Short mmCIF file of C-alpha atoms and ligand atoms in Angstrom, two decimals:
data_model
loop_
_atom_site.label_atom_id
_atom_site.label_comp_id
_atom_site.label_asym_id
_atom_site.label_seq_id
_atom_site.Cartn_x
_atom_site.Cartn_y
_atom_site.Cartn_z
CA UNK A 1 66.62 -41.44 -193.90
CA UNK A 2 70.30 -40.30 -195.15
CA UNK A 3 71.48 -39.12 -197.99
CA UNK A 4 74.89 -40.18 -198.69
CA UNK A 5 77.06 -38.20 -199.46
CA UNK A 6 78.09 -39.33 -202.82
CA UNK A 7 74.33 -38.39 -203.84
CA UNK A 8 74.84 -34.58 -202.53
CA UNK A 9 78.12 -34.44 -204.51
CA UNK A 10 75.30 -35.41 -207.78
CA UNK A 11 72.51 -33.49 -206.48
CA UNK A 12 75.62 -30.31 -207.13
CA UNK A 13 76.47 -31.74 -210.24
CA UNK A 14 72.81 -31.80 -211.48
CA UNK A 15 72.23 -27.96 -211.53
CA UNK A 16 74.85 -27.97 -214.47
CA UNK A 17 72.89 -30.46 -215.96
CA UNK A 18 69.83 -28.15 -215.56
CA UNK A 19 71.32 -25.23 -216.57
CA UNK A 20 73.33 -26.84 -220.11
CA UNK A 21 70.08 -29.26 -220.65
CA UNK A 22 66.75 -27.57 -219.48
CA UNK A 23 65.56 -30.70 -218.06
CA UNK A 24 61.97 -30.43 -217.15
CA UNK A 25 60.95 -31.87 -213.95
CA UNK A 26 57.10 -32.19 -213.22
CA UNK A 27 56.01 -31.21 -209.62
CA UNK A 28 53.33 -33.11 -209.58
CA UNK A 29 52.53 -34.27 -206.04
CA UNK A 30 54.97 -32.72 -204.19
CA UNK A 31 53.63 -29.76 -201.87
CA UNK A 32 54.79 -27.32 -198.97
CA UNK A 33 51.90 -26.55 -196.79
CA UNK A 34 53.26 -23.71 -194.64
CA UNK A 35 50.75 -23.13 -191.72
CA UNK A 36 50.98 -20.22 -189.30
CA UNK A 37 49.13 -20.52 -185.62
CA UNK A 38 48.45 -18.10 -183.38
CA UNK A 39 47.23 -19.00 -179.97
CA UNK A 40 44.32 -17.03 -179.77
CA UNK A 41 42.29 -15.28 -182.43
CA UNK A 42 40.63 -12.55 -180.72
CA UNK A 43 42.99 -9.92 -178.18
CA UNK A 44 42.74 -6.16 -176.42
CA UNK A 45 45.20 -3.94 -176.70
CA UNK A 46 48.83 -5.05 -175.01
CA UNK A 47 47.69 -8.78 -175.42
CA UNK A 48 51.19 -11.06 -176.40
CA UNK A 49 50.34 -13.62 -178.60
CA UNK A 50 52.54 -16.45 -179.45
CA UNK A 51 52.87 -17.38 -183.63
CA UNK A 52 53.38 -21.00 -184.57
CA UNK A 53 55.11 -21.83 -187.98
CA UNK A 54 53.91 -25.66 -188.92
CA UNK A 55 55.51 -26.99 -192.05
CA UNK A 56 54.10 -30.04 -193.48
CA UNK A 57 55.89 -31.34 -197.02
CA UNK A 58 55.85 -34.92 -198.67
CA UNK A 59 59.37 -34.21 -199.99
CA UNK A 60 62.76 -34.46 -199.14
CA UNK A 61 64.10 -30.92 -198.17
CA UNK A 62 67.78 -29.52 -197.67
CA UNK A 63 67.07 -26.28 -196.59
CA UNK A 64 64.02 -24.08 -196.38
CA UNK A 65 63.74 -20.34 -195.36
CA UNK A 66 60.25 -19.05 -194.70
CA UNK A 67 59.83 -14.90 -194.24
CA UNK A 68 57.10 -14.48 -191.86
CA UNK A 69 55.26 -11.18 -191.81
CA UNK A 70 52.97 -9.06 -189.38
CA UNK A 71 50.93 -6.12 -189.78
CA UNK A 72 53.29 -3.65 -188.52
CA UNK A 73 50.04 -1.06 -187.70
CA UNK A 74 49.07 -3.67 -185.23
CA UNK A 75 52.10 -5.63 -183.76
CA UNK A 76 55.37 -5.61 -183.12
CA UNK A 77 57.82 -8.38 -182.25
CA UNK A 78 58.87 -9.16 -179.05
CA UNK A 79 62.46 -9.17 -178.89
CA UNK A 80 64.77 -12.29 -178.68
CA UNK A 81 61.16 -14.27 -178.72
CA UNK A 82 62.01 -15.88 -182.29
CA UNK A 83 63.27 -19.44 -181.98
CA UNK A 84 63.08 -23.22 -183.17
CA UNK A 85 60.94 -25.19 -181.44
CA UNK A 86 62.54 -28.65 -179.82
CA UNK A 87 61.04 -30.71 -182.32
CA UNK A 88 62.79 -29.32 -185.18
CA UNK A 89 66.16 -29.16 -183.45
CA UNK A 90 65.86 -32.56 -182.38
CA UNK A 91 66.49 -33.13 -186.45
CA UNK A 92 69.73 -31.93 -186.85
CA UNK A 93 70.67 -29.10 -188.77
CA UNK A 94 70.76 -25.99 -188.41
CA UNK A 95 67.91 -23.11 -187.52
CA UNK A 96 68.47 -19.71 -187.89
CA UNK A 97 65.97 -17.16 -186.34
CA UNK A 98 66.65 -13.81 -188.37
CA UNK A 99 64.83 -11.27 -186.33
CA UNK A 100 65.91 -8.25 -188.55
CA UNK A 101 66.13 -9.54 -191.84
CA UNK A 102 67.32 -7.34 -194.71
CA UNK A 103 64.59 -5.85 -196.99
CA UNK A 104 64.54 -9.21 -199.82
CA UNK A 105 62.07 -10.20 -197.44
CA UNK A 106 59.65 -7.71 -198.79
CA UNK A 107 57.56 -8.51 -201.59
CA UNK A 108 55.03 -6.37 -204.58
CA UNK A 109 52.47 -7.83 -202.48
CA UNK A 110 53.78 -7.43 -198.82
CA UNK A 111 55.99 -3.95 -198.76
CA UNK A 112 57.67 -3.05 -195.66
CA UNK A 113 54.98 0.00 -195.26
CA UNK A 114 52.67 -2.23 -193.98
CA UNK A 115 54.59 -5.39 -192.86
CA UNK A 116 57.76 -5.86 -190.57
CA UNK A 117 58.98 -9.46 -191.26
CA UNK A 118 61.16 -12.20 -189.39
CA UNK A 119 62.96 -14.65 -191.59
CA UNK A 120 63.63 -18.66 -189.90
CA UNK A 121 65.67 -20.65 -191.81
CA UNK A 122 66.72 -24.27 -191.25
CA UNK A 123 69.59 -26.36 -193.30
CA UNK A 124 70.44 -30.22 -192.77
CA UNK A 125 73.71 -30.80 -191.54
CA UNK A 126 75.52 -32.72 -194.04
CA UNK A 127 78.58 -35.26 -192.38
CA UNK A 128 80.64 -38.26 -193.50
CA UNK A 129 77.54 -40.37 -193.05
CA UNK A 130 75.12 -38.61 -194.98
CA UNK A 131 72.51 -35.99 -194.15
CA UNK A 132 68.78 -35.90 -192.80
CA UNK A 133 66.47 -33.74 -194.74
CA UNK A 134 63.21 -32.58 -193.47
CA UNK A 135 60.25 -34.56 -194.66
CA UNK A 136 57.21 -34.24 -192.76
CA UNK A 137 54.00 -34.97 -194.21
CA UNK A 138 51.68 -34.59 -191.32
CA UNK A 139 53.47 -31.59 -190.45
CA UNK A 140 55.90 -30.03 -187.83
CA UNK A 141 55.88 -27.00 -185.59
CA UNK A 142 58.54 -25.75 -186.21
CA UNK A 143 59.29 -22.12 -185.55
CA UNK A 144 58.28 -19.88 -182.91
CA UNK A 145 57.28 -16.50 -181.54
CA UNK A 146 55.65 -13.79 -179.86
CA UNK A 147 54.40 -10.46 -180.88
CA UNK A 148 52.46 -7.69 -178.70
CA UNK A 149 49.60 -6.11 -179.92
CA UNK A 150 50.19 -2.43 -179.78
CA UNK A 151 48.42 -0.10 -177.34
CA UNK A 152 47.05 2.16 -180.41
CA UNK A 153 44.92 -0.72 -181.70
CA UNK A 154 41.31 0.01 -181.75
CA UNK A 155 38.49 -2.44 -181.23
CA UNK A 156 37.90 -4.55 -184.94
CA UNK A 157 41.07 -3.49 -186.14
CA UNK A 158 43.26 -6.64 -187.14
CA UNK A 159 46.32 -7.88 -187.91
CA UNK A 160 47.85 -10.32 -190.03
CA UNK A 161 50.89 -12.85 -189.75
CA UNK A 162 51.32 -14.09 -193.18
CA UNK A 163 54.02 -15.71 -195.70
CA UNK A 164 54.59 -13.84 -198.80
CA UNK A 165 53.50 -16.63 -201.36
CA UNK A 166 55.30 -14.44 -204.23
CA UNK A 167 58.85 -14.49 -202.22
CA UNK A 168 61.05 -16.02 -204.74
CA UNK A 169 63.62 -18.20 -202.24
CA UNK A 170 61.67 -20.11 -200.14
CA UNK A 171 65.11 -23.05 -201.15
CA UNK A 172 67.22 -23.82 -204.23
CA UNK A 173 66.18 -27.49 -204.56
CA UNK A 174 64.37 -30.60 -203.46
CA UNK A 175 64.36 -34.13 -203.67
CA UNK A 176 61.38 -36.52 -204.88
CA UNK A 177 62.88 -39.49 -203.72
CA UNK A 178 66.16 -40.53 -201.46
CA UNK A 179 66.85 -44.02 -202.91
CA UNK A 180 69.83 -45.09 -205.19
CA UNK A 181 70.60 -44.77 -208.08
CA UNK A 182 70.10 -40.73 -208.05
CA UNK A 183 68.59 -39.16 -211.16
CA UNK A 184 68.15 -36.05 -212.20
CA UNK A 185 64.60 -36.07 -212.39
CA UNK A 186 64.44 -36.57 -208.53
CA UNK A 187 65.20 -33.07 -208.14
CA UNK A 188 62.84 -30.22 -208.26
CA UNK A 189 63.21 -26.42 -208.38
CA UNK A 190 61.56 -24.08 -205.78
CA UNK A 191 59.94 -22.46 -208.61
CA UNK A 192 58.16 -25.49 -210.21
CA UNK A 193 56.71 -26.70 -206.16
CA UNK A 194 53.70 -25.68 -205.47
CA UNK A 195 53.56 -24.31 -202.04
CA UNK A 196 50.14 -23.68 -199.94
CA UNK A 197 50.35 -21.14 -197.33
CA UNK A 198 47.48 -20.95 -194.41
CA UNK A 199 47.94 -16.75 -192.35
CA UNK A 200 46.85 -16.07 -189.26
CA UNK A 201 44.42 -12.92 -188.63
CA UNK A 202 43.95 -11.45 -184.98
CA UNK A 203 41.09 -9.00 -184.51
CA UNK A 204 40.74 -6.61 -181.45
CA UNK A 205 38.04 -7.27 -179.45
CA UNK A 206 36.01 -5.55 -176.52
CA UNK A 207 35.95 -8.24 -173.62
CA UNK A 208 32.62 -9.69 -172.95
CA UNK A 209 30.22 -12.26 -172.28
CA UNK A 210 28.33 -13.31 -175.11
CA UNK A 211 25.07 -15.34 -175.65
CA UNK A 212 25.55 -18.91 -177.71
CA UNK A 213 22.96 -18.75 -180.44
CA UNK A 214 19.96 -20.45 -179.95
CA UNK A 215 20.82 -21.80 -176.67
CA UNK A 216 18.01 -19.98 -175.30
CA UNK A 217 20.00 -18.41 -173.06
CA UNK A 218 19.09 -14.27 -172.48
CA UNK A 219 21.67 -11.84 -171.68
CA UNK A 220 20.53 -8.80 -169.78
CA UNK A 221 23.28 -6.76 -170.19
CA UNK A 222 22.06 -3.68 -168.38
CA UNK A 223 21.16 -5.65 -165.41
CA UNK A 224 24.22 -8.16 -165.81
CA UNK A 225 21.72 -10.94 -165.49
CA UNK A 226 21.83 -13.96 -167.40
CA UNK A 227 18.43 -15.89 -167.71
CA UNK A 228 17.24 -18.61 -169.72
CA UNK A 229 19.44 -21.73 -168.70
CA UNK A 230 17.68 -24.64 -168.33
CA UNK A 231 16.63 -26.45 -164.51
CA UNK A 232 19.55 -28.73 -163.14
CA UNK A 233 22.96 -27.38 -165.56
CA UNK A 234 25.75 -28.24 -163.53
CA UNK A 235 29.63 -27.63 -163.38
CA UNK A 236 29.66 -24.65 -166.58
CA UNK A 237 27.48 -22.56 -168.91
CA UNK A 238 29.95 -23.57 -171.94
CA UNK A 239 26.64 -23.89 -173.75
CA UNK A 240 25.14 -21.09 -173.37
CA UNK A 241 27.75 -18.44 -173.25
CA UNK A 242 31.40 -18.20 -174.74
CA UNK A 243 33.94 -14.84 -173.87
CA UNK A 244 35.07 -12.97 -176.78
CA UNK A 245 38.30 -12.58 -175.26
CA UNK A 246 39.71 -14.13 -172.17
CA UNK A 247 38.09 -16.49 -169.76
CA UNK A 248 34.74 -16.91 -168.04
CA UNK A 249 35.04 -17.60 -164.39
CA UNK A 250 31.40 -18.91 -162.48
CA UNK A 251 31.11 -19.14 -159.21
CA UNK A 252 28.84 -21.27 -158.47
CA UNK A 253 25.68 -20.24 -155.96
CA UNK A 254 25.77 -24.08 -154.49
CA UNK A 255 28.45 -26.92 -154.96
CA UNK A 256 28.61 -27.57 -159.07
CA UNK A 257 25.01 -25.61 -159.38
CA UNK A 258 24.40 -23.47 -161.87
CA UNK A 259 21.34 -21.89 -160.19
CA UNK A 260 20.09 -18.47 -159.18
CA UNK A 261 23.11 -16.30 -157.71
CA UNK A 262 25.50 -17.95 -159.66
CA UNK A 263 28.14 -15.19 -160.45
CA UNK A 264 29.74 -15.31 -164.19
CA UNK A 265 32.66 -13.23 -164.82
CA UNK A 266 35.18 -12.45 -167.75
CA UNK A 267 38.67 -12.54 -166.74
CA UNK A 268 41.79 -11.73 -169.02
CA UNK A 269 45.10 -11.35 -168.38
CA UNK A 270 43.95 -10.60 -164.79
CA UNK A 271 41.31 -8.08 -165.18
CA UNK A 272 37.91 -8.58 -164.85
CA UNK A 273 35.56 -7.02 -167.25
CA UNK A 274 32.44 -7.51 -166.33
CA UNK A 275 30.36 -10.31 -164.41
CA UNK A 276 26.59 -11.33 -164.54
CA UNK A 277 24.57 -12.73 -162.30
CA UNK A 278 22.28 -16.14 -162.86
CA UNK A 279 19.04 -16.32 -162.63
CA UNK A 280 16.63 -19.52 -162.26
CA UNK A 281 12.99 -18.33 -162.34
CA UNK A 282 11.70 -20.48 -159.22
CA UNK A 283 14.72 -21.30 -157.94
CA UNK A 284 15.37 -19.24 -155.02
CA UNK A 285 17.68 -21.38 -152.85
CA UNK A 286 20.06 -21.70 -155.78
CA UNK A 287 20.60 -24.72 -155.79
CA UNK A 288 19.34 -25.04 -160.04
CA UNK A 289 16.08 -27.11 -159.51
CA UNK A 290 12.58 -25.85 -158.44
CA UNK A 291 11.11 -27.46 -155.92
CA UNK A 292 9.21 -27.45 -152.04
CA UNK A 293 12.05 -25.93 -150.86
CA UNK A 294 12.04 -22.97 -153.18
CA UNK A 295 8.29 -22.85 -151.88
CA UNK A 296 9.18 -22.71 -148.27
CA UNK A 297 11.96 -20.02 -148.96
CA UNK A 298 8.94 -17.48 -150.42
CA UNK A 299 6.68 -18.39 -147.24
CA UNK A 300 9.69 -17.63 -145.01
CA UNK A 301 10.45 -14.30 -147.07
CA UNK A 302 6.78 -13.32 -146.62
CA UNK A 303 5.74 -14.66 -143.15
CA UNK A 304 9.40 -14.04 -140.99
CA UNK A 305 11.32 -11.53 -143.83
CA UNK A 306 13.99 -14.14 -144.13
CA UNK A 307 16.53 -11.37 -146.72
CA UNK A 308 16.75 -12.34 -150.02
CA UNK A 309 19.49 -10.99 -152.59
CA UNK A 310 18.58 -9.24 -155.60
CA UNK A 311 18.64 -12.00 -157.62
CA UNK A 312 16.84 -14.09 -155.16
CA UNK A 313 14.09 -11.92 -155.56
CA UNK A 314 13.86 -11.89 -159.25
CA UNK A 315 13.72 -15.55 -159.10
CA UNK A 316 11.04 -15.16 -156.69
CA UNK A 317 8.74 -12.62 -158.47
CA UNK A 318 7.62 -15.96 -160.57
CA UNK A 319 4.20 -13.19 -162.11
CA UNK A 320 6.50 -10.28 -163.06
CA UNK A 321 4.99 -7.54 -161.04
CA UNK A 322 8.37 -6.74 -159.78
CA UNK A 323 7.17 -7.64 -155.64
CA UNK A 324 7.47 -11.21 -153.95
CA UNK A 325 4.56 -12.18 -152.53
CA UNK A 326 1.55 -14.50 -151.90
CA UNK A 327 0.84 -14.32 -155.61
CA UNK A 328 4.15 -16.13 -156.40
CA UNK A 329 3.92 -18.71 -153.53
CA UNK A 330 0.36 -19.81 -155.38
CA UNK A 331 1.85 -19.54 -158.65
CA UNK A 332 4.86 -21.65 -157.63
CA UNK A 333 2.75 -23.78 -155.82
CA UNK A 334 0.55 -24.17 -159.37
CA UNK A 335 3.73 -25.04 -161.06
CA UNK A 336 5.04 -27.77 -158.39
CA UNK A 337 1.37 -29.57 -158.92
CA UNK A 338 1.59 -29.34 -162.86
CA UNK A 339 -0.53 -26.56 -163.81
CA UNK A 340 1.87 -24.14 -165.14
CA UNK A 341 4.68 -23.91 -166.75
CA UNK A 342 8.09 -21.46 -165.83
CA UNK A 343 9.19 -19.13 -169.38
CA UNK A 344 13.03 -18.81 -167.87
CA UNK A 345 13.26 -16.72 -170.66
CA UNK A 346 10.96 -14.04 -168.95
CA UNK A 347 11.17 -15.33 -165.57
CA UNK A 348 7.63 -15.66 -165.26
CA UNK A 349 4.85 -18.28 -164.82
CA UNK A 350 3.27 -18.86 -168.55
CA UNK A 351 -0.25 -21.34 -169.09
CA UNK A 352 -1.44 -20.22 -165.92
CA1 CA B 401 15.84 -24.53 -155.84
#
């Protein structure tokens, strides 16, 4: 939508009226939801995170100018990293990525002790033709950028990213509505709007696998064994266990199978921190179901000493006296003609 150009010549024209007249506007309805993003929520030490600034508003805006903030105990900015994102430039106007602003961008609330700030700033560019404010009510991205958590940061410290909500020049004024005839009451202060802001926290983590509550799943972490996933889970454990940084990598012990010798690790940012190994009680071939052929795997390991891995032999040792022998083969056996049950849990035959 445009605004001509004889309506920005009245839109000037009506801060004299404000000032002589003390017209009172009502704000009723109009809102800036400023929303900031990080891309993850959880980091170690050196992580680089990237900060989103969404701006959602059901009014028509000339300008706006948003300080952003981070914990300066915990970040710092990576250089040259502060921009507008496409979507914004694709408006028109202009963007303005202050990466050293003067100290105005300080507040009583956010002091410069605690908080280094970057200040993004966008104007509609005004022609013969008119001019195309910002008015965006499900919301843009539309700043960017990246800060690196410092090497100092200890595990549950956090950071913020946060707007100052009592920074007194977020703009000079908006507009209600862009049709003709203009009127004065169309226009509202930056004081009078009210303005919701949503901050970002980041919390330093130590990487590692972690159980999903009551998903039954057991994590032995001395070990590294995870037990406790159910018969025939295929392709991923998303269900039963979530990093709290970083990415969990299985490799599965057959095809998509999530069965015994399954390894599960926790990558991030190249590093592996740690990785488990599944274990199916009565599944010994791995392949996630319990069968004849997890039978005939035992008799082999008995009768020819066919070798078995370590978690092979867990799975094996279905009565928990830490050997694999003809004691599991019958209780396996017991299980395979209903007359037991397997606690994956434990590991061990239960009922019988
Ligand atoms: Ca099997």
């Amino acid at each position: 939508m445009k605004l001509s150009v004889r309506l920005l010549s009245v839109l000037l024209a009506v801060t004299m009226i404000f000032s002589i007249f003390s017209v009172v506007v009502s704000a009723e309805g109009e809102a800036a939801n400023v929303t900031i993003k990080t891309d993850v929520d959880t980091v170690v030490a050196g992580d680089i995170i990237e900060v989103t600034v969404n701006v959602a508003n059901n009014y028509y805006a000339t300008s706006m100018r948003w300080p952003v903030l981070f914990s300066n105990a915990f970040f710092e900015l990576v250089e040259g990293s502060v921009k507008a994102t496409d979507e914004l430039n694709a408006l028109g106007g202009s963007a303005k990525c202050n990466e050293a602003p003067d100290n105005t961008v300080y507040t009583t609330t956010y002091s410069s002790t605690d908080y280094t700030g970057v200040l993004v700033q966008w104007t509609a560019a005004a022609s013969a033709t008119g001019i195309t404010p910002y008015r965006q009510a499900d919301g843009m991205e539309c700043f960017t950028f990246s800060l690196r958590v410092k090497e100092d940061v200890n595990v549950s410290d956090s950071g913020s990213i946060v707007i100052p909500e009592d920074y007194p020049r977020f703009y000079n004024y908006i507009l209600t509505d862009m049709e003709e005839p203009f009127s004065p009451d169309k226009v509202v202060k930056c004081e009078t709007l009210v303005h919701n802001f949503e901050n970002a926290t980041v919390e330093c983590v130590t990487p590692e696998i972690l159980p999903i509550e009551d998903s039954g799943v057991v994590l032995d972490k001395e070990n590294k064994l995870i037990k406790g996933v159910a018969l025939g889970t295929l392709d991923n454990l998303d269900s039963y266990v979530y990093a709290s940084v970083g990415e969990i990598a299985i490799s599965p012990a057959k095809e998509n199978r999530m069965g015994t010798g399954s390894k599960v690790s926790l990558t991030h940012n190249g590093v592996t921190y740690e990785t488990y190994t599944l274990v199916i009680a009565g599944d010994v071939n791995g392949d996630a179901y319990v069968d004849y052929m997890d039978l005939m795997l035992i008799d082999w390991y008995e009768a020819y000493g066919v070798s078995f891995s370590g978690a092979q032999k867990i799975a094996a040792d279905l009565t928990g006296d830490g050997k694999v022998n003809a004691n599991d083969k019958i209780a396996l056996d017991a299980y395979l003609n209903f007359e037991c049950e397997i606690d994956q849990a434990t590991g061990t035959v239960v009922n019988y």
